[in-house]
Short mmCIF file of C-alpha atoms in Angstrom, two decimals:
data_model
loop_
_atom_site.label_atom_id
_atom_site.label_comp_id
_atom_site.label_asym_id
_atom_site.label_seq_id
_atom_site.Cartn_x
_atom_site.Cartn_y
_atom_site.Cartn_z
CA MET A 1 -20.03 -15.65 -30.02
CA THR A 2 -20.99 -19.32 -30.09
CA ALA A 3 -21.36 -19.09 -26.32
CA LEU A 4 -23.67 -16.06 -26.64
CA PHE A 5 -25.93 -17.72 -29.28
CA LEU A 6 -26.17 -20.89 -27.22
CA PHE A 7 -26.90 -18.69 -23.96
CA ALA A 8 -29.62 -16.83 -25.86
CA ILE A 9 -31.30 -19.98 -27.11
CA SER A 10 -31.18 -21.86 -23.86
CA ILE A 11 -31.77 -19.47 -21.20
CA ASN A 12 -35.65 -19.50 -21.47
CA PHE A 13 -35.55 -23.31 -21.08
CA PHE A 14 -34.54 -22.87 -17.23
CA ILE A 15 -36.72 -21.46 -14.51
CA GLY A 16 -36.01 -19.75 -11.38
CA ASN A 17 -32.47 -20.53 -9.76
CA ASN A 18 -31.85 -23.09 -12.52
CA LYS A 19 -31.17 -19.98 -14.74
CA LEU A 20 -27.88 -19.92 -12.98
CA ILE A 21 -26.71 -22.90 -14.91
CA PRO A 22 -26.44 -21.33 -18.35
CA ILE A 23 -25.31 -18.09 -16.79
CA VAL A 24 -22.39 -19.86 -14.99
CA LEU A 25 -21.50 -21.76 -18.01
CA PHE A 26 -21.44 -18.74 -20.09
CA LEU A 27 -19.38 -16.76 -17.74
CA ILE A 28 -16.82 -19.61 -17.73
CA VAL A 29 -16.51 -19.69 -21.46
CA ASP A 30 -16.38 -15.87 -21.55
CA ALA A 31 -13.55 -15.77 -18.83
CA ILE A 32 -11.40 -18.22 -20.67
CA SER A 33 -11.98 -16.53 -24.14
CA THR A 34 -11.15 -13.15 -22.73
CA ASN A 35 -7.94 -14.34 -21.10
CA LEU A 36 -6.83 -16.16 -24.20
CA ASN A 37 -7.63 -13.10 -26.16
CA ASP A 38 -5.82 -10.76 -23.92
CA THR A 39 -2.70 -12.95 -23.88
CA CYS A 40 -2.58 -13.28 -27.55
CA TYR A 41 -3.09 -9.68 -28.02
CA SER A 42 -0.24 -8.71 -25.63
CA ALA A 43 2.06 -11.17 -27.55
CA ALA A 44 1.06 -9.72 -30.88
CA ILE A 45 1.63 -6.11 -30.18
CA HIS A 46 4.96 -6.30 -31.83
CA GLU A 47 3.40 -7.37 -35.00
CA LEU A 48 0.85 -4.48 -35.01
CA VAL A 49 3.03 -1.51 -34.28
CA ASN A 50 6.69 -0.74 -34.05
CA ARG A 51 8.43 -0.50 -30.59
CA HIS A 52 8.21 3.30 -30.51
CA SER A 53 4.45 3.03 -30.67
CA VAL A 54 3.84 0.40 -28.18
CA GLN A 55 3.18 2.73 -25.23
CA ARG A 56 0.86 4.90 -27.29
CA LEU A 57 -1.21 1.88 -28.44
CA SER A 58 -1.39 0.63 -24.92
CA SER A 59 -2.41 3.99 -23.45
CA LEU A 60 -5.12 4.53 -26.22
CA THR A 61 -6.45 0.96 -25.61
CA GLN A 62 -6.66 1.56 -21.84
CA SER A 63 -8.22 4.91 -22.65
CA ALA A 64 -10.94 3.13 -24.65
CA ILE A 65 -11.59 0.76 -21.83
CA SER A 66 -11.67 3.48 -19.17
CA LEU A 67 -14.22 5.50 -21.32
CA SER A 68 -16.39 2.56 -21.78
CA SER A 69 -16.28 2.01 -18.01
CA ILE A 70 -17.47 5.55 -17.50
CA LEU A 71 -20.34 5.49 -20.14
CA SER A 72 -21.48 1.87 -20.13
CA PRO A 73 -23.44 1.85 -16.82
CA ALA A 74 -25.80 4.68 -17.87
CA LEU A 75 -26.02 3.46 -21.40
CA GLY A 76 -26.53 -0.23 -20.31
CA VAL A 77 -29.31 0.78 -17.90
CA GLY A 78 -31.05 2.72 -20.55
CA LEU A 79 -30.78 -0.01 -23.25
CA TYR A 80 -31.82 -2.66 -20.71
CA SER A 81 -34.86 -0.82 -19.70
CA PHE A 82 -35.82 -0.39 -23.58
CA VAL A 83 -35.07 -3.67 -24.85
CA GLY A 84 -35.28 -6.09 -22.05
CA PHE A 85 -32.93 -9.07 -21.17
CA THR A 86 -33.55 -10.95 -24.38
CA GLY A 87 -33.01 -7.88 -26.47
CA PHE A 88 -29.80 -7.06 -24.46
CA ILE A 89 -28.33 -10.45 -25.32
CA GLY A 90 -29.07 -9.77 -28.97
CA LEU A 91 -27.23 -6.38 -28.81
CA GLU A 92 -24.30 -8.17 -27.13
CA ILE A 93 -24.23 -10.67 -29.97
CA ILE A 94 -24.25 -7.77 -32.47
CA ALA A 95 -21.46 -6.00 -30.57
CA THR A 96 -19.39 -9.18 -30.44
CA ILE A 97 -19.72 -9.70 -34.15
CA ALA A 98 -18.81 -6.15 -34.97
CA ALA A 99 -15.70 -6.40 -32.68
CA PHE A 100 -14.80 -9.64 -34.51
CA GLY A 101 -15.16 -7.83 -37.86
CA VAL A 102 -12.81 -5.16 -36.66
CA MET A 103 -10.24 -7.62 -35.69
CA LEU A 104 -10.31 -9.19 -39.15
CA THR A 105 -9.30 -5.85 -40.62
CA MET A 106 -6.21 -5.57 -38.51
CA HIS A 107 -2.95 -6.05 -40.37
CA PHE A 108 -0.44 -8.08 -38.60
CA HIS A 109 3.26 -7.61 -39.71
CA TYR A 110 4.55 -11.22 -39.02
CA GLN A 111 8.34 -11.25 -38.36
CA PRO A 112 10.15 -13.45 -40.89
CA ARG A 113 11.54 -16.89 -39.55
CA ASN A 114 14.53 -18.69 -40.70
CA GLN A 115 12.73 -22.04 -40.85
CA GLN A 116 9.19 -23.42 -41.10
CA ILE A 117 7.92 -24.27 -37.66
CA ALA A 118 6.16 -27.55 -37.48
CA PRO A 119 3.03 -28.26 -35.22
CA GLN A 120 4.16 -28.63 -31.66
CA SER A 121 3.44 -31.89 -29.81
CA HIS A 122 2.50 -32.16 -26.20
CA HIS A 123 6.16 -32.66 -25.38
CA ASP A 124 7.27 -29.59 -27.35
CA GLN A 125 4.67 -27.55 -25.62
CA LEU A 126 5.94 -28.60 -22.08
CA LYS A 127 9.36 -27.74 -23.28
CA SER A 128 8.32 -24.44 -24.48
CA PHE A 129 6.48 -23.64 -21.18
CA ARG A 130 9.70 -24.74 -19.25
CA LEU A 131 11.65 -22.29 -21.63
CA GLY A 132 9.45 -19.47 -20.67
CA ILE A 133 9.86 -20.23 -16.90
CA THR A 134 13.63 -20.53 -17.31
CA TYR A 135 13.80 -17.18 -19.07
CA MET A 136 11.69 -15.45 -16.28
CA GLN A 137 14.02 -16.98 -13.55
CA SER A 138 16.98 -15.51 -15.47
CA ARG A 139 15.52 -12.04 -15.22
CA THR A 140 15.71 -10.83 -11.61
CA MET A 141 13.72 -7.76 -12.64
CA ILE A 142 10.76 -9.82 -13.85
CA LYS A 143 10.79 -12.04 -10.52
CA LEU A 144 10.88 -9.10 -8.24
CA THR A 145 8.08 -7.38 -10.10
CA ILE A 146 5.93 -10.57 -9.99
CA LEU A 147 6.60 -10.71 -6.22
CA LEU A 148 5.57 -7.11 -5.88
CA SER A 149 2.36 -7.46 -8.16
CA VAL A 150 1.17 -10.42 -6.28
CA ILE A 151 1.20 -8.79 -2.97
CA LEU A 152 -0.13 -5.61 -4.46
CA ASN A 153 -3.05 -7.50 -5.95
CA PHE A 154 -3.73 -9.32 -2.74
CA PHE A 155 -4.02 -6.33 -0.68
CA TYR A 156 -5.99 -4.48 -3.43
CA THR A 157 -8.64 -7.02 -3.19
CA ALA A 158 -9.59 -5.49 0.03
CA VAL A 159 -10.31 -2.20 -1.73
CA THR A 160 -12.48 -3.80 -4.47
CA ILE A 161 -14.63 -5.85 -2.13
CA GLY A 162 -14.25 -3.87 1.01
CA THR A 163 -15.25 -0.42 -0.36
CA PRO A 164 -18.93 -1.20 -1.33
CA TYR A 165 -19.20 -3.50 1.89
CA ILE A 166 -17.90 -0.74 4.22
CA LEU A 167 -20.10 1.87 2.73
CA LYS A 168 -23.33 -0.04 2.65
CA ALA A 169 -23.06 -2.57 5.46
CA GLN A 170 -21.11 -0.51 8.12
CA LEU A 171 -21.58 3.19 7.27
CA HIS A 172 -25.12 2.47 5.91
CA THR A 173 -25.02 4.66 3.01
CA SER A 174 -27.01 4.40 -0.23
CA ASN A 175 -25.89 3.14 -3.41
CA GLY A 176 -24.85 6.66 -4.59
CA PRO A 177 -21.49 6.99 -2.95
CA VAL A 178 -20.54 3.71 -4.31
CA GLY A 179 -21.37 4.57 -7.86
CA VAL A 180 -19.49 7.91 -7.41
CA LEU A 181 -16.39 6.19 -6.28
CA GLU A 182 -16.47 3.65 -9.17
CA THR A 183 -16.93 6.72 -11.49
CA GLY A 184 -13.97 8.46 -9.90
CA SER A 185 -11.97 5.29 -10.59
CA ALA A 186 -12.92 5.15 -14.10
CA ILE A 187 -11.93 8.84 -14.64
CA GLY A 188 -8.72 8.17 -13.03
CA MET A 189 -7.98 5.38 -15.37
CA LEU A 190 -8.98 7.50 -18.41
CA LEU A 191 -6.83 10.45 -17.43
CA GLY A 192 -3.81 8.22 -16.69
CA SER A 193 -4.19 6.49 -20.08
CA LEU A 194 -4.54 9.83 -21.92
CA MET A 195 -1.63 11.27 -20.12
CA LEU A 196 0.62 8.54 -21.19
CA SER A 197 -0.66 8.62 -24.80
CA ILE A 198 0.04 12.29 -24.89
CA PHE A 199 3.48 12.20 -22.95
CA PRO A 200 5.09 9.03 -24.02
CA THR A 201 7.54 7.68 -21.52
CA GLY A 202 8.54 4.31 -23.47
CA ASN A 203 12.13 4.86 -22.97
CA GLN A 204 13.77 3.00 -20.07
CA THR A 205 15.47 5.97 -18.35
CA ARG A 206 14.56 6.40 -14.66
CA LEU A 207 12.51 3.15 -14.92
CA PHE A 208 12.81 2.59 -11.30
CA TRP A 209 11.05 5.65 -10.22
CA LYS A 210 8.55 5.16 -12.94
CA LEU A 211 7.58 1.96 -11.39
CA MET A 212 7.99 2.64 -7.64
CA MET A 213 6.38 6.03 -7.46
CA PRO A 214 2.94 4.67 -8.64
CA VAL A 215 3.43 1.88 -6.22
CA LEU A 216 3.88 4.26 -3.37
CA VAL A 217 1.15 6.36 -4.44
CA ILE A 218 -1.26 3.21 -4.48
CA ASP A 219 -0.08 2.25 -0.99
CA ILE A 220 -0.72 5.58 0.42
CA GLN A 221 -4.09 6.11 -1.19
CA ILE A 222 -5.38 2.79 0.22
CA GLY A 223 -4.37 4.16 3.73
CA LEU A 224 -6.19 7.58 2.97
CA LEU A 225 -9.27 5.73 1.84
CA GLY A 226 -9.36 3.71 5.14
CA LEU A 227 -8.65 6.87 7.10
CA LEU A 228 -11.69 8.51 5.46
CA PHE A 229 -14.06 5.61 6.29
CA SER A 230 -12.68 5.57 9.80
CA THR A 231 -13.13 9.29 10.70
CA SER A 232 -15.71 10.88 8.50
CA GLN A 233 -19.63 10.45 9.01
CA SER A 234 -20.67 12.33 5.93
CA ALA A 235 -22.09 10.51 2.83
CA ALA A 236 -20.92 13.76 0.97
CA ASN A 237 -17.33 13.27 2.06
CA TYR A 238 -17.36 9.65 1.20
CA ALA A 239 -18.48 10.53 -2.44
CA ILE A 240 -16.35 13.46 -3.13
CA ILE A 241 -13.24 12.68 -1.23
CA GLY A 242 -13.50 9.02 -1.83
CA SER A 243 -13.92 9.57 -5.48
CA LEU A 244 -10.85 11.76 -5.53
CA ILE A 245 -8.80 9.07 -3.50
CA MET A 246 -10.04 6.33 -5.96
CA GLY A 247 -9.23 8.43 -8.99
CA ILE A 248 -5.63 9.04 -7.93
CA LEU A 249 -5.28 5.34 -7.01
CA ALA A 250 -6.64 4.27 -10.45
CA LEU A 251 -4.43 6.73 -12.18
CA ALA A 252 -1.38 5.23 -10.42
CA LEU A 253 -2.51 1.82 -11.40
CA VAL A 254 -2.75 2.61 -15.06
CA ILE A 255 0.62 4.38 -15.07
CA LEU A 256 2.24 1.33 -13.41
CA ASN A 257 0.53 -1.37 -15.62
CA ILE A 258 1.26 0.42 -18.88
CA THR A 259 4.96 1.20 -17.83
CA PHE A 260 5.68 -2.29 -17.03
CA GLN A 261 3.63 -3.71 -20.12
CA VAL A 262 5.78 -1.49 -22.31
CA TYR A 263 9.02 -2.57 -20.54
CA LEU A 264 8.12 -6.25 -21.17
CA GLN A 265 7.24 -5.41 -24.85
CA GLN A 266 10.46 -3.86 -25.48
CA THR A 267 12.79 -6.18 -23.74
CA VAL A 268 11.26 -9.66 -23.79
CA PRO A 269 11.98 -11.72 -27.19
CA THR A 270 8.83 -11.92 -29.34
CA GLN A 271 8.70 -15.70 -29.28
CA LEU A 272 8.69 -15.60 -25.36
CA LEU A 273 6.50 -12.66 -24.89
CA GLY A 274 3.14 -14.74 -24.89
CA ARG A 275 4.47 -17.24 -22.34
CA VAL A 276 5.87 -14.47 -20.08
CA VAL A 277 2.57 -12.56 -20.17
CA ALA A 278 0.50 -15.57 -19.60
CA THR A 279 2.62 -16.87 -16.69
CA MET A 280 2.46 -13.47 -15.03
CA THR A 281 -1.41 -13.09 -15.61
CA THR A 282 -1.87 -16.57 -14.14
CA VAL A 283 0.20 -15.80 -11.10
CA ASN A 284 -1.50 -12.44 -10.41
CA SER A 285 -5.01 -13.83 -10.94
CA SER A 286 -4.46 -16.95 -8.85
CA ILE A 287 -3.80 -14.81 -5.69
CA MET A 288 -7.10 -12.78 -5.95
CA PRO A 289 -9.58 -15.55 -4.96
CA ILE A 290 -7.36 -16.17 -2.02
CA GLY A 291 -7.54 -12.41 -1.15
CA THR A 292 -11.36 -12.29 -1.87
CA LEU A 293 -12.01 -15.13 0.46
CA LEU A 294 -9.70 -13.91 3.18
CA PHE A 295 -10.83 -10.18 3.22
CA THR A 296 -14.54 -11.30 2.97
CA ILE A 297 -14.12 -13.15 6.11
CA ILE A 298 -12.18 -10.27 7.83
CA PHE A 299 -14.74 -7.46 6.69
CA GLN A 300 -17.55 -9.74 7.90
CA ASN A 301 -16.14 -10.22 11.37
CA THR A 302 -15.09 -6.43 12.04
CA HIS A 303 -16.91 -3.30 12.45
CA HIS A 304 -14.02 -1.21 11.48
CA GLY A 305 -13.27 -1.84 7.76
CA GLY A 306 -11.46 1.59 7.38
CA LEU A 307 -8.92 0.09 9.97
CA VAL A 308 -8.47 -2.95 7.80
CA LEU A 309 -7.46 -0.70 4.80
CA ILE A 310 -5.18 1.42 7.04
CA VAL A 311 -3.37 -1.80 8.24
CA ASN A 312 -3.14 -3.08 4.54
CA SER A 313 -1.64 0.37 3.55
CA LEU A 314 0.97 0.08 6.29
CA LEU A 315 1.87 -3.51 5.37
CA LEU A 316 2.18 -2.59 1.75
CA ILE A 317 4.32 0.50 2.33
CA GLY A 318 6.68 -1.73 4.51
CA TYR A 319 6.80 -4.41 1.78
CA THR A 320 7.41 -1.89 -0.87
CA LEU A 321 10.32 -0.32 1.08
CA LEU A 322 11.98 -3.71 1.43
CA LEU A 323 11.92 -4.16 -2.35
CA LEU A 324 13.33 -0.73 -3.09
CA LYS A 325 17.06 -1.69 -2.97
CA PRO A 326 16.94 -5.13 -4.70
CA LEU A 327 14.62 -3.83 -7.30
CA HIS A 328 16.89 -0.88 -8.11
CA GLN A 329 19.78 -3.18 -8.42
CA ALA A 330 17.95 -5.51 -10.63
CA ILE A 331 16.84 -2.77 -12.94
CA ARG A 332 20.45 -1.47 -13.22
CA THR A 333 21.70 -4.92 -13.96
CA ASP A 334 18.85 -5.59 -16.49
CA GLN A 335 19.52 -2.38 -18.37
CA SER A 336 23.26 -2.83 -18.37
CA SER A 337 22.92 -6.37 -19.80
CA SER A 338 20.61 -5.09 -22.55
CA ILE A 339 22.94 -2.41 -23.82
#
């Protein structure tokens, strides 16, 4: 909120390209604040609901995010044309204050501790960090999942940056198909979230297939998207078939993310949950700039972007198949040790 107020006050003191200075500074603060908030929220879910409601809460939260993704473009354009840039910042400030007010009404059920915890020193913080790393190293299931998610995020970067580039720069379509594909993705996320909220699967039975089936679906959908771009010459096909592919891909991503989040919530001790989530988020986020840089170079130096997606799909399928046996064994070991 402070950054928004400072941004609103300072933006008009800059002219031309210099306006990028307050914009970049605000985006940095916003990204840091969002990451901190998301990590703290993930670590605090146990103190909001009991373990049987973790999946429903995660699903409903994702549903709200997906619904806002569908409605916000049209709503944002309408509000922006009506109130202008300065007014839009004001609306953002009001919305942020409202969200802060909602957060203050939330009731956290803190777990009782046997002893009063003293403020941690820098040495204690490093020790706590090492404790979290040691715990993750002791869980083969978590290590293999991190390896899978890192590679999946790396190759999925080709979809996020490649799809609009292929459509506009290589296939020479308008902005229409790009918007339709993004809408299809948002609808897929919403459907996946609602499906998991209506049909909870929070128990750990058949966890292997609950994780691997969405991964295989994602791998295949990336290849189908590349095949569509390589074979079709119709903007209507790009929009209709592409939105269907993106919808299925997004639905599988939501199921995968929520299933694993619930698994972590149910199996990781509360005092370690924040460190585990923060470490996994950091590892996964760190690979995305590398993927963005690499695939930007690749797409700019090829005229067959669809072929790049097909190759990515084949590599992902091969990597997933390699992890099938060790991941299955890790899950069985993990579940037997938790009984």
